[in-house]
Coordinates of C-alpha atoms in Angstrom, one line a residue:
M1 CA 127.1 162.3 130.1
P2 CA 127.4 158.6 130.3
P3 CA 128.4 156.6 127.3
D4 CA 126.3 154.9 124.9
P5 CA 126.3 151.7 125.1
A6 CA 125.4 150.5 121.7
H7 CA 128.1 152.6 121.1
Q8 CA 130.3 150.7 123.3
L9 CA 129.2 147.3 122.2
Q10 CA 130.4 148.3 118.8
Q11 CA 133.8 149.2 120.3
I12 CA 133.7 145.8 121.8
Y13 CA 132.9 144.2 118.4
L14 CA 135.5 145.8 116.2
A15 CA 138.2 144.8 118.6
G16 CA 137.0 141.1 117.9
F17 CA 134.9 140.3 120.7
E18 CA 131.9 137.7 120.4
L19 CA 128.4 139.7 121.7
K20 CA 126.2 136.6 122.8
T21 CA 122.9 137.4 124.9
F22 CA 121.7 134.5 127.3
D23 CA 118.3 133.6 128.2
R24 CA 119.1 133.2 132.3
F25 CA 120.7 136.6 131.7
P26 CA 118.4 138.7 130.2
K27 CA 119.5 142.1 131.3
C28 CA 123.6 141.4 130.6
V29 CA 125.0 141.0 126.7
G30 CA 127.9 138.3 127.4
V31 CA 131.4 139.4 125.5
V32 CA 133.6 136.1 124.5
R33 CA 137.2 135.5 122.7
D34 CA 139.3 133.0 123.3
N35 CA 136.8 131.2 125.5
C36 CA 137.0 134.0 127.5
I37 CA 134.0 135.0 128.6
A38 CA 132.6 138.5 130.7
L39 CA 129.1 139.5 131.1
L40 CA 128.3 143.3 130.7
V41 CA 125.0 145.0 132.6
P42 CA 124.3 148.8 132.1
G43 CA 125.4 151.2 134.4
P44 CA 125.3 155.0 135.5
D45 CA 128.7 155.2 133.7
G46 CA 127.7 152.8 130.5
L47 CA 128.4 149.4 130.5
Q48 CA 130.2 147.8 133.4
M49 CA 131.3 144.1 134.1
L50 CA 129.0 141.7 136.1
G51 CA 131.5 139.9 138.5
T52 CA 134.4 138.7 137.4
P53 CA 135.0 137.2 133.7
G54 CA 135.5 133.5 133.5
W55 CA 135.9 130.3 131.0
Q56 CA 133.5 129.7 128.3
I57 CA 132.4 125.5 129.6
G58 CA 129.7 125.1 126.6
E59 CA 127.1 127.5 127.3
V60 CA 128.0 128.5 130.9
M61 CA 130.8 130.7 132.7
G62 CA 132.7 128.6 134.9
V63 CA 134.3 130.7 137.5
L64 CA 138.2 130.2 138.8
T65 CA 138.4 128.5 141.9
E66 CA 140.6 125.9 143.9
V67 CA 139.8 121.7 143.5
G68 CA 141.9 120.1 145.1
G69 CA 144.9 121.7 145.4
R70 CA 144.6 123.1 142.2
Q71 CA 143.1 126.0 140.1
V72 CA 140.3 125.3 137.7
F73 CA 137.4 126.7 136.0
Q74 CA 134.3 125.5 137.4
A75 CA 130.7 125.4 136.4
K76 CA 128.3 123.0 138.2
Q77 CA 129.6 120.0 138.2
E78 CA 131.9 120.6 134.9
M79 CA 135.7 121.6 135.5
V80 CA 138.6 122.7 133.2
E81 CA 142.1 122.9 134.1
A82 CA 143.1 126.6 134.5
T83 CA 146.4 126.1 132.9
A84 CA 148.9 129.2 132.9
E85 CA 147.9 129.4 129.0
R86 CA 144.4 129.8 129.8
L87 CA 144.9 132.1 132.7
E88 CA 147.3 134.5 130.6
A89 CA 144.4 134.4 128.2
L90 CA 142.2 135.1 130.4
R91 CA 144.3 138.3 131.9
R92 CA 144.6 139.7 128.6
F93 CA 140.8 139.2 127.8
R94 CA 140.1 141.4 131.5
E95 CA 142.4 144.2 130.5
E96 CA 141.7 144.3 126.9
L97 CA 138.0 144.6 127.2
R98 CA 138.3 146.9 130.7
A99 CA 140.1 149.1 128.3
I100 CA 137.5 149.7 125.8
L101 CA 135.0 150.2 128.3
E102 CA 137.3 152.4 130.8
E103 CA 138.5 154.4 127.0
E104 CA 134.9 155.2 126.0
S105 CA 133.8 156.5 129.5
V106 CA 136.9 158.8 129.6
G107 CA 136.3 159.7 125.9
R108 CA 133.0 160.4 126.6
N109 CA 133.7 162.7 129.2
G110 CA 135.9 165.1 127.2
C111 CA 139.1 163.7 128.5
A112 CA 140.7 161.5 126.3
D113 CA 139.3 164.0 123.2
N114 CA 141.5 167.2 124.1
P115 CA 144.8 165.6 124.9
E116 CA 147.1 167.9 126.4
P117 CA 149.8 169.6 123.3
G118 CA 153.0 167.9 124.2

């Protein structure tokens, strides 16, 4: 049985992520923390990240790209420098969000609920 998206969202919220909705993406839920943002969509195995997380620039998501030989987060004409600190924040954000989504998926399948005796 796939994870319940409502339960997944609750776990994401309890982990300190902010939940947002966007008019442009009515089927997605935005997850934001420390200016990092990801879009989640329901899938056969519960909520899944749509594309790659990025950096929040105003009300839009800047994607990591390269302009003039340097890494930036870009949303249309707006750009934010992809500093080492921002890249590290994005890496942590992506890993923590992925861990919550995978934990919910594994937990619902019974694998995490029945640990092997040690």
